[in-house]
Short mmCIF file of C-alpha atoms and ligand atoms in Angstrom, two decimals:
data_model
loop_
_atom_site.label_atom_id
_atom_site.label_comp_id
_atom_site.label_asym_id
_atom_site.label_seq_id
_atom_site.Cartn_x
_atom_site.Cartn_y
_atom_site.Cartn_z
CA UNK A 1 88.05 180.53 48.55
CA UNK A 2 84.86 181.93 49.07
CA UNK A 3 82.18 179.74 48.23
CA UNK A 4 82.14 176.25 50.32
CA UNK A 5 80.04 173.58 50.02
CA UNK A 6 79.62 171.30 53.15
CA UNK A 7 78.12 167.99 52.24
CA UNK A 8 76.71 166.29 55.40
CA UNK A 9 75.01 168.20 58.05
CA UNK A 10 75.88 165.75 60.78
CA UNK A 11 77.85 166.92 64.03
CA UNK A 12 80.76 167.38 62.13
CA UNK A 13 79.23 169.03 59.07
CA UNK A 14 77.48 171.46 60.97
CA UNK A 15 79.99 172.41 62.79
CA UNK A 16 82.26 173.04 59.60
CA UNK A 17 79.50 174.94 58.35
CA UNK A 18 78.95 177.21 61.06
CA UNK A 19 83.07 177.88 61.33
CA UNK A 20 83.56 178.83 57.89
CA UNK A 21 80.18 180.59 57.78
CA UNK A 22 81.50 183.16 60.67
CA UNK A 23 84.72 183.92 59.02
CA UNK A 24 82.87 185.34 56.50
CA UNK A 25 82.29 182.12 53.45
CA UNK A 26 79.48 181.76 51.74
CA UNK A 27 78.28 177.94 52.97
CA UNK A 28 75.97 175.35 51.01
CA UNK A 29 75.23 172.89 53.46
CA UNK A 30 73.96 169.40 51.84
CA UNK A 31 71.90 166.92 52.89
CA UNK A 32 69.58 164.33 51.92
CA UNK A 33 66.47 165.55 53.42
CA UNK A 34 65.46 169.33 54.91
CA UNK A 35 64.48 167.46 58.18
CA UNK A 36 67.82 167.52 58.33
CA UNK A 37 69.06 170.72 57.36
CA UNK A 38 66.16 172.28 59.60
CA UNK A 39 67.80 170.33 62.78
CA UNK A 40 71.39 171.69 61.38
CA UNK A 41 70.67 175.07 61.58
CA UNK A 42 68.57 174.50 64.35
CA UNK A 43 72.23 172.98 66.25
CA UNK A 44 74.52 176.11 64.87
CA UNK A 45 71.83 178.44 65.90
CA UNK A 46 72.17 176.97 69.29
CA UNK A 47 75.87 176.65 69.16
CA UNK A 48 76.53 180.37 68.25
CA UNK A 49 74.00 181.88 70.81
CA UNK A 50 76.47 179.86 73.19
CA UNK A 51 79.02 182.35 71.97
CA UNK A 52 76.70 185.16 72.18
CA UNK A 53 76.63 184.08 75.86
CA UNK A 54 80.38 183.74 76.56
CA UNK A 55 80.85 187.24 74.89
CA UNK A 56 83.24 185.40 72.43
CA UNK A 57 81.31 187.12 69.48
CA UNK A 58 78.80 189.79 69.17
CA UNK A 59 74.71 189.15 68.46
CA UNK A 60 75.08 190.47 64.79
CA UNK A 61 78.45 188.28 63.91
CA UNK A 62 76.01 185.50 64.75
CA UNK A 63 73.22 187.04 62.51
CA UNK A 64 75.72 187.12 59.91
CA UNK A 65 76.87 183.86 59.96
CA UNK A 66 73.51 182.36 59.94
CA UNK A 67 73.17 184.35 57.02
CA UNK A 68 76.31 183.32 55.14
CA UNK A 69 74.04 180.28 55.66
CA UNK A 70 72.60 178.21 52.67
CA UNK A 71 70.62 174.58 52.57
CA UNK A 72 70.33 172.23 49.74
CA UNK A 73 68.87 168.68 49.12
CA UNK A 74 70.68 169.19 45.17
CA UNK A 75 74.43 168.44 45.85
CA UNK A 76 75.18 169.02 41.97
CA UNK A 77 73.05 172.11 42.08
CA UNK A 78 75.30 172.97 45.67
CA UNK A 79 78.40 172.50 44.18
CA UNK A 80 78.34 174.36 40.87
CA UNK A 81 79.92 177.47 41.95
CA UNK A 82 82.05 175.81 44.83
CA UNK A 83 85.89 177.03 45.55
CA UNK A 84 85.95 174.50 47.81
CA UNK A 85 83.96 171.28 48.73
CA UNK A 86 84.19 169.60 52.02
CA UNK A 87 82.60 165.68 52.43
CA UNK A 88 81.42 164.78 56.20
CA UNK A 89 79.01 162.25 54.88
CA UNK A 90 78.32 158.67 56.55
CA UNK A 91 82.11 157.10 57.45
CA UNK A 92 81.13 154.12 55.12
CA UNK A 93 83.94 153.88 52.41
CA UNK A 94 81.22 153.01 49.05
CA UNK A 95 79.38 156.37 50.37
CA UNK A 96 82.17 158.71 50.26
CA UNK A 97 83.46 157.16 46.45
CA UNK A 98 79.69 157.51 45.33
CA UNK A 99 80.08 161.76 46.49
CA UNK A 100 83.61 162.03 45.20
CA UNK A 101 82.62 160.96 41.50
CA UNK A 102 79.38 163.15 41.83
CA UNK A 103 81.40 165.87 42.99
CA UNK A 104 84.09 165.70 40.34
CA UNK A 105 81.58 165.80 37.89
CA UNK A 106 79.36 168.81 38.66
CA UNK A 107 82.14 170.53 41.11
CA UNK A 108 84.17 173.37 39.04
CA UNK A 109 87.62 172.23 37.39
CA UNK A 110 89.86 174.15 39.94
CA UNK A 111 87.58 173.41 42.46
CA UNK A 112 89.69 171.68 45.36
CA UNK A 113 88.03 168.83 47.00
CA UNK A 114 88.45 167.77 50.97
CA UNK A 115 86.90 165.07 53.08
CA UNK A 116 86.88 165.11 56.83
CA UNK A 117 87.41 161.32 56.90
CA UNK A 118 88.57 160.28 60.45
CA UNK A 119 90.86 157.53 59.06
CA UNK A 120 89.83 156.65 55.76
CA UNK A 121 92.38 156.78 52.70
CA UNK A 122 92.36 159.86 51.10
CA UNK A 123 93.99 158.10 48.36
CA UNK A 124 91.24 155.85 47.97
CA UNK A 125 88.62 158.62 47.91
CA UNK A 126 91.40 160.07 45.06
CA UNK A 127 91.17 157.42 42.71
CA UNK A 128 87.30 157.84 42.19
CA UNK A 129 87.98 161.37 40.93
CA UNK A 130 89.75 162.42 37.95
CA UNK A 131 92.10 165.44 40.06
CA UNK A 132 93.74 163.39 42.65
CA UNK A 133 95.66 166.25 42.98
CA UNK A 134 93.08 168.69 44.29
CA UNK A 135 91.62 165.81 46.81
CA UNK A 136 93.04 166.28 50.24
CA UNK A 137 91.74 165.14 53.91
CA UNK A 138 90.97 168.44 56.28
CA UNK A 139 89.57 166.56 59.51
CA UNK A 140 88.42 168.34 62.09
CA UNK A 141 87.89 167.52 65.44
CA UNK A 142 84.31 167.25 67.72
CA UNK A 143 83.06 170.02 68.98
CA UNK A 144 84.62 171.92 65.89
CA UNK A 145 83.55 175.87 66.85
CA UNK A 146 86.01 174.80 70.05
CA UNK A 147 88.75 172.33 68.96
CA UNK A 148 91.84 173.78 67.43
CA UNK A 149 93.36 171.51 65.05
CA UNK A 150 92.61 170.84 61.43
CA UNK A 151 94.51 167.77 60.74
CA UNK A 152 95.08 168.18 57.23
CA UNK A 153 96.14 164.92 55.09
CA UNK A 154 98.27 164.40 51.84
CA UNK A 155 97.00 161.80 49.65
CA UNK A 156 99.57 159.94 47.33
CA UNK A 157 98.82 162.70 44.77
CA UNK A 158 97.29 165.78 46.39
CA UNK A 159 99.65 168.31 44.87
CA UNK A 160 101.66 170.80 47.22
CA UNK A 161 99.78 173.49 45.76
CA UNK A 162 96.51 172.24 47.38
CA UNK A 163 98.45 171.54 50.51
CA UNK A 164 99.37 174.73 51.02
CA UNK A 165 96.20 176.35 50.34
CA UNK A 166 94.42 174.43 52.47
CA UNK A 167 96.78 174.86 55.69
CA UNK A 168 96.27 178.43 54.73
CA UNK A 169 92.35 178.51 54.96
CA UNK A 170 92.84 176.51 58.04
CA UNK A 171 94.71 178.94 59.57
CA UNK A 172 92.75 182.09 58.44
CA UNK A 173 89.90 179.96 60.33
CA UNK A 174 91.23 180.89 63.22
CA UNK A 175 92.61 176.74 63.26
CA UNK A 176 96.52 175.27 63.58
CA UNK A 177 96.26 173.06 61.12
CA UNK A 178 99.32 170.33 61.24
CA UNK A 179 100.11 168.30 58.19
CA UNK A 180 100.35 164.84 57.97
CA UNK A 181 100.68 161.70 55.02
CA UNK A 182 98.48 159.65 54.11
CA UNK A 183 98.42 155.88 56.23
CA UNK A 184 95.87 154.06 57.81
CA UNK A 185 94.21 156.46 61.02
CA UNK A 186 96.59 159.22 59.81
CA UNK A 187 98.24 160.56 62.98
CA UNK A 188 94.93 161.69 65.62
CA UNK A 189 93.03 158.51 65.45
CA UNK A 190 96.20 156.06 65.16
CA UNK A 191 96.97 157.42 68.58
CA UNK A 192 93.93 158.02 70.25
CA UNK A 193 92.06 154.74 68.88
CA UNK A 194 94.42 152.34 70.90
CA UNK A 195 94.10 154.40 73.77
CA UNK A 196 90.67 154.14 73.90
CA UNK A 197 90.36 149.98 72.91
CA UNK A 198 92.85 149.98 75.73
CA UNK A 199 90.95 151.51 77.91
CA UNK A 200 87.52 149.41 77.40
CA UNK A 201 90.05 146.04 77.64
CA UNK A 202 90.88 147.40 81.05
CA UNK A 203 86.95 147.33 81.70
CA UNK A 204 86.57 144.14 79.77
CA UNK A 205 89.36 142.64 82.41
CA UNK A 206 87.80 144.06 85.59
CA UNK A 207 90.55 145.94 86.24
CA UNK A 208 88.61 149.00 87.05
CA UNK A 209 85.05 150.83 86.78
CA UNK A 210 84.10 152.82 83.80
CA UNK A 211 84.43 156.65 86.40
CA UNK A 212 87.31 154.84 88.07
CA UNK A 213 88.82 154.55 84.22
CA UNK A 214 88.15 157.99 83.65
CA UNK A 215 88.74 159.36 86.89
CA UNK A 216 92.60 157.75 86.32
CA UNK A 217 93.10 159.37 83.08
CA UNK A 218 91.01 163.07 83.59
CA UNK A 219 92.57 163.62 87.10
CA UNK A 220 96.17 162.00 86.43
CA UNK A 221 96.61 162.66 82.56
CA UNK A 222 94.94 166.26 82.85
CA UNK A 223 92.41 164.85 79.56
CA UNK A 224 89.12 166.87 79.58
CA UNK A 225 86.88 163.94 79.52
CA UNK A 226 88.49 160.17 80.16
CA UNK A 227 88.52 157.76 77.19
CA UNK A 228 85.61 156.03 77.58
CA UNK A 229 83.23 159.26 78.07
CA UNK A 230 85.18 160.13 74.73
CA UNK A 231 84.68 156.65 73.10
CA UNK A 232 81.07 157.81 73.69
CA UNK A 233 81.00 161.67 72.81
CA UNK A 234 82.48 160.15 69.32
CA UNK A 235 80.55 157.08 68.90
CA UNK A 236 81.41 153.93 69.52
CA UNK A 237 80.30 152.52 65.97
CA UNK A 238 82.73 155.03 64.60
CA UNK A 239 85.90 154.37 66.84
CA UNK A 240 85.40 150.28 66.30
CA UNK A 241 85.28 151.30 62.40
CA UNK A 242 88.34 153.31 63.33
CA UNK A 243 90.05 150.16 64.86
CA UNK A 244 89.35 147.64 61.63
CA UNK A 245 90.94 150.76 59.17
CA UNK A 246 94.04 150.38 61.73
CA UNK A 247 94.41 146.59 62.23
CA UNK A 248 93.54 146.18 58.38
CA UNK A 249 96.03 148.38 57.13
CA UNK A 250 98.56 147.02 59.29
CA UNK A 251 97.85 144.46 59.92
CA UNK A 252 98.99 144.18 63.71
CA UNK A 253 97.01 142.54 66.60
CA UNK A 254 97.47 145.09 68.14
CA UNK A 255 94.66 146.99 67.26
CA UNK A 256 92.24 144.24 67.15
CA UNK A 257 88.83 145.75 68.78
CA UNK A 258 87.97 144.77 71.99
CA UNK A 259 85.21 142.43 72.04
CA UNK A 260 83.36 144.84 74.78
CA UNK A 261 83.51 147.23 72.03
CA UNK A 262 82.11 144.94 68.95
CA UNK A 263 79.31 143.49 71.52
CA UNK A 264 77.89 146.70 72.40
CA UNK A 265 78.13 148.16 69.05
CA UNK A 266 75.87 144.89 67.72
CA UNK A 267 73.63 145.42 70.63
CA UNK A 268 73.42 149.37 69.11
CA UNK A 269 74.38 150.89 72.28
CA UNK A 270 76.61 153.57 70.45
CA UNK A 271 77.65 155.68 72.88
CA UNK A 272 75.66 159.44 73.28
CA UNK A 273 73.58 159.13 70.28
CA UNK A 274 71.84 156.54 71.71
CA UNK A 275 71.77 157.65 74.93
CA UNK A 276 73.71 154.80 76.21
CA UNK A 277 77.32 153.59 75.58
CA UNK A 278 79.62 153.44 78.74
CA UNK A 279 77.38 155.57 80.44
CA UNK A 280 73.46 156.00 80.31
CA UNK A 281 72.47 160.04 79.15
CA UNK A 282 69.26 162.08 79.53
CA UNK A 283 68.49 164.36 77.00
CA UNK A 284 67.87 167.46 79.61
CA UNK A 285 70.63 166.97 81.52
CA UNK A 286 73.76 169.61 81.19
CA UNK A 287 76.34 167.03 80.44
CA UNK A 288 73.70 164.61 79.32
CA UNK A 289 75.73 161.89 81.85
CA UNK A 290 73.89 160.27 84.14
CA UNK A 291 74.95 157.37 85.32
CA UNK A 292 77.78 154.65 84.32
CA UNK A 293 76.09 151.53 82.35
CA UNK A 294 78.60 149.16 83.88
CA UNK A 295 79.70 148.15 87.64
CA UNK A 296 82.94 146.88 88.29
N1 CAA B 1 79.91 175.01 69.86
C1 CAA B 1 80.44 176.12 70.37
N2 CAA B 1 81.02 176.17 71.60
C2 CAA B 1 80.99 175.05 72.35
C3 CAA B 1 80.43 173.84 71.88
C4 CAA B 1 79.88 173.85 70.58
N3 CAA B 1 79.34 172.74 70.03
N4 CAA B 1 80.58 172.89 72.86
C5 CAA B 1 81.21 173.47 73.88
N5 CAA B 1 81.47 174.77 73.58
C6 CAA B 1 82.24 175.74 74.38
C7 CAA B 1 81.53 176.22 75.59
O1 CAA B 1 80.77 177.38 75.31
C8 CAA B 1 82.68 176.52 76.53
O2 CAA B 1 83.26 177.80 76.26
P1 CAA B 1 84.17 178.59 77.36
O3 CAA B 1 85.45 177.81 77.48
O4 CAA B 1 84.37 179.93 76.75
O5 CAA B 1 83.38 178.59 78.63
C9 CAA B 1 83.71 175.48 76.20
O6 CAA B 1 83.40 175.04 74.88
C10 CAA B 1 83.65 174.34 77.15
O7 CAA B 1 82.30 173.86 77.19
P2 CAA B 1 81.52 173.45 78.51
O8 CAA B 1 81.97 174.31 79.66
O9 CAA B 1 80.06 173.35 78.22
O10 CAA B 1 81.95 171.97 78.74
P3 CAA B 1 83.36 171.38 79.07
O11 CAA B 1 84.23 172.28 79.82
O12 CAA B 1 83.01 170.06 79.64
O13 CAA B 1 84.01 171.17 77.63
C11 CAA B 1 84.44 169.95 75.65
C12 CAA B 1 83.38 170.44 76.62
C13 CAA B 1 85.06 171.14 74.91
C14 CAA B 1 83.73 169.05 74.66
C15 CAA B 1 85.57 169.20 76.47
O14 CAA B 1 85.00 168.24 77.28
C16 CAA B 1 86.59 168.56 75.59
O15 CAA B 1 87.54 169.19 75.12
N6 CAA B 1 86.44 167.23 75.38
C17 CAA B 1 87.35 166.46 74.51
C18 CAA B 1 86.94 166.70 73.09
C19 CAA B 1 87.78 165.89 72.15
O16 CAA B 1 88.72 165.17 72.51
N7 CAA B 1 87.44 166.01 70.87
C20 CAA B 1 88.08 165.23 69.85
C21 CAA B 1 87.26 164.02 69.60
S1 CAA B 1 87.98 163.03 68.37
C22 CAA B 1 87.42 163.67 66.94
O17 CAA B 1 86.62 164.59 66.87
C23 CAA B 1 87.95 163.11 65.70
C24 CAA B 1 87.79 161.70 65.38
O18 CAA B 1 88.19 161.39 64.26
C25 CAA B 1 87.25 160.67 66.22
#
């Protein structure tokens, strides 16, 4: 597979693009305008001269991979010569059906097609395609040039032959890609998801501070960053979209948002991208964390 397109050029798409661009692929990356694409390339520039840095790869690996480097506002121009196709468009269901149908019509017959949907069904996204059997969820995680797993998701009829392949590619990326079926938040965000709402309920509550909250689980639980620094790194508009695929599809209480979590995504504070969520950021700032939003 040796021509990918990435359609998206988001966080997560450029961060596909620039992984598959230094193992050696040849990467389209897609988006709707070149402002865009210029900030995209602009971010894996960035991102690889970070590497550079660290001495985890050598100045002309990273010319190389900026090379293997393509942008496109044409995703049926992008597509055309495409192995393989990877989606990390808007997390709105009626956005990723609208690119599926595009790209089964211009994308090649054998080309397989793979959306990094955080929790949406992959055999939804199927069904707008006419080769449910080549459609298959690969969903990386934030940052992706770091984080090691590829969680890579069977749809009700993504064949084993695509299955394979793609755990292959995932691996060759230098990834440990673990496979799991298709059901509402796969297996990543229905774990993670409830651990964060749980955490903002015990801020809702007044059971602790938004460092205390963190402190608890970073110091005691060993996580890099606590789950409500997370809730932000991620988004909080995504992980309470997260939370409705989860109680939807099952249905339980259980995974009813917070309303913490609904109030502040109406009031738009979303978490890093805005520069305020649980905490407040600063642009210039290493860690971009300044100060908590909330006192206990
Ligand atoms: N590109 C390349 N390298 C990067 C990078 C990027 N975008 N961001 C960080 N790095 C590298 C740094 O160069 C550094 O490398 P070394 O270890 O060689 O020094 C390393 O990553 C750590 O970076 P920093 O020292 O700057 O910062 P840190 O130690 O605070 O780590 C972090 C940052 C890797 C993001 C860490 O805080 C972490 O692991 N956080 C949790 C991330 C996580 O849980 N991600 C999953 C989110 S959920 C998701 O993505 C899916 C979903 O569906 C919601």
């Amino acid at each position: 597979m040796k021509n990918i397109a990435v359609i998206g050029a988001g966080t997560m798409g450029n961060g596909i693009a620039h992984v598959f661009a230094m193992h050696g692929h040849k990467v389209k990356l897609v988006d709707i305008s070149d402002d865009r694409l210029a900030k995209a390339i602009k971010t894996i520039d960035k991102n690889l001269w970070r590497m550079v840095a660290k001495e985890k790869i050598k100045e002309e690996v990273k010319q190389q991979t900026i090379g293997n480097i393509e942008t496109h506002t044409k995703m049926e121009e992008a597509v055309s010569d495409a192995d393989l196709v990877i989606e990390a468009a808007s997390e709105k269901l009626d956005i990723k059906l609208k690119i599926f149908k595009a790209l089964d019509e211009h994308a090649p017959e054998g080309c397989i097609l793979a959306s990094n949907t955080s929790s949406i069904s992959i055999t939804k996204i199927a069904a707008a395609t006419n080769r449910p059997d080549k459609v298959i969820g690969m969903h990386f995680m934030n940052p992706v040039p770091v984080m090691k797993l590829v969680e890579v998701i069977k749809g009700y009829g993504t064949s084993d032959e695509t299955t394979t392949a793609i755990l292959e590619l995932s691996t060759a990326l230098g990834k440990s890609p673990v496979k799991v079926n298709d059901y509402p938040g796969f297996v990543a965000n229905r774990i993670l998801m409830p651990m964060i709402n749980e955490a903002i309920y015990t801020l809702f509550e007044g059971v602790a501070g938004v460092e205390e909250i963190d402190t608890v689980m970073k110091l005691g639980m060993a996580h890099p960053m606590g789950p409500l620094q997370l809730a932000d790194f991620i988004g909080l508009d995504v992980c309470l979209s997260i939370l409705h695929v989860l109680h939807d599809g099952f249905g339980n209480p259980k995974y009813a948002p917070c309303p913490l979590l609904v109030n502040m995504v109406t009031a738009n504070k979303l978490g890093r991208k805005s520069m305020e969520g649980f905490y407040k950021y600063e642009a210039d700032s290493k860690e971009m964390r300044v100060a908590p939003a909330f006192v206990s």
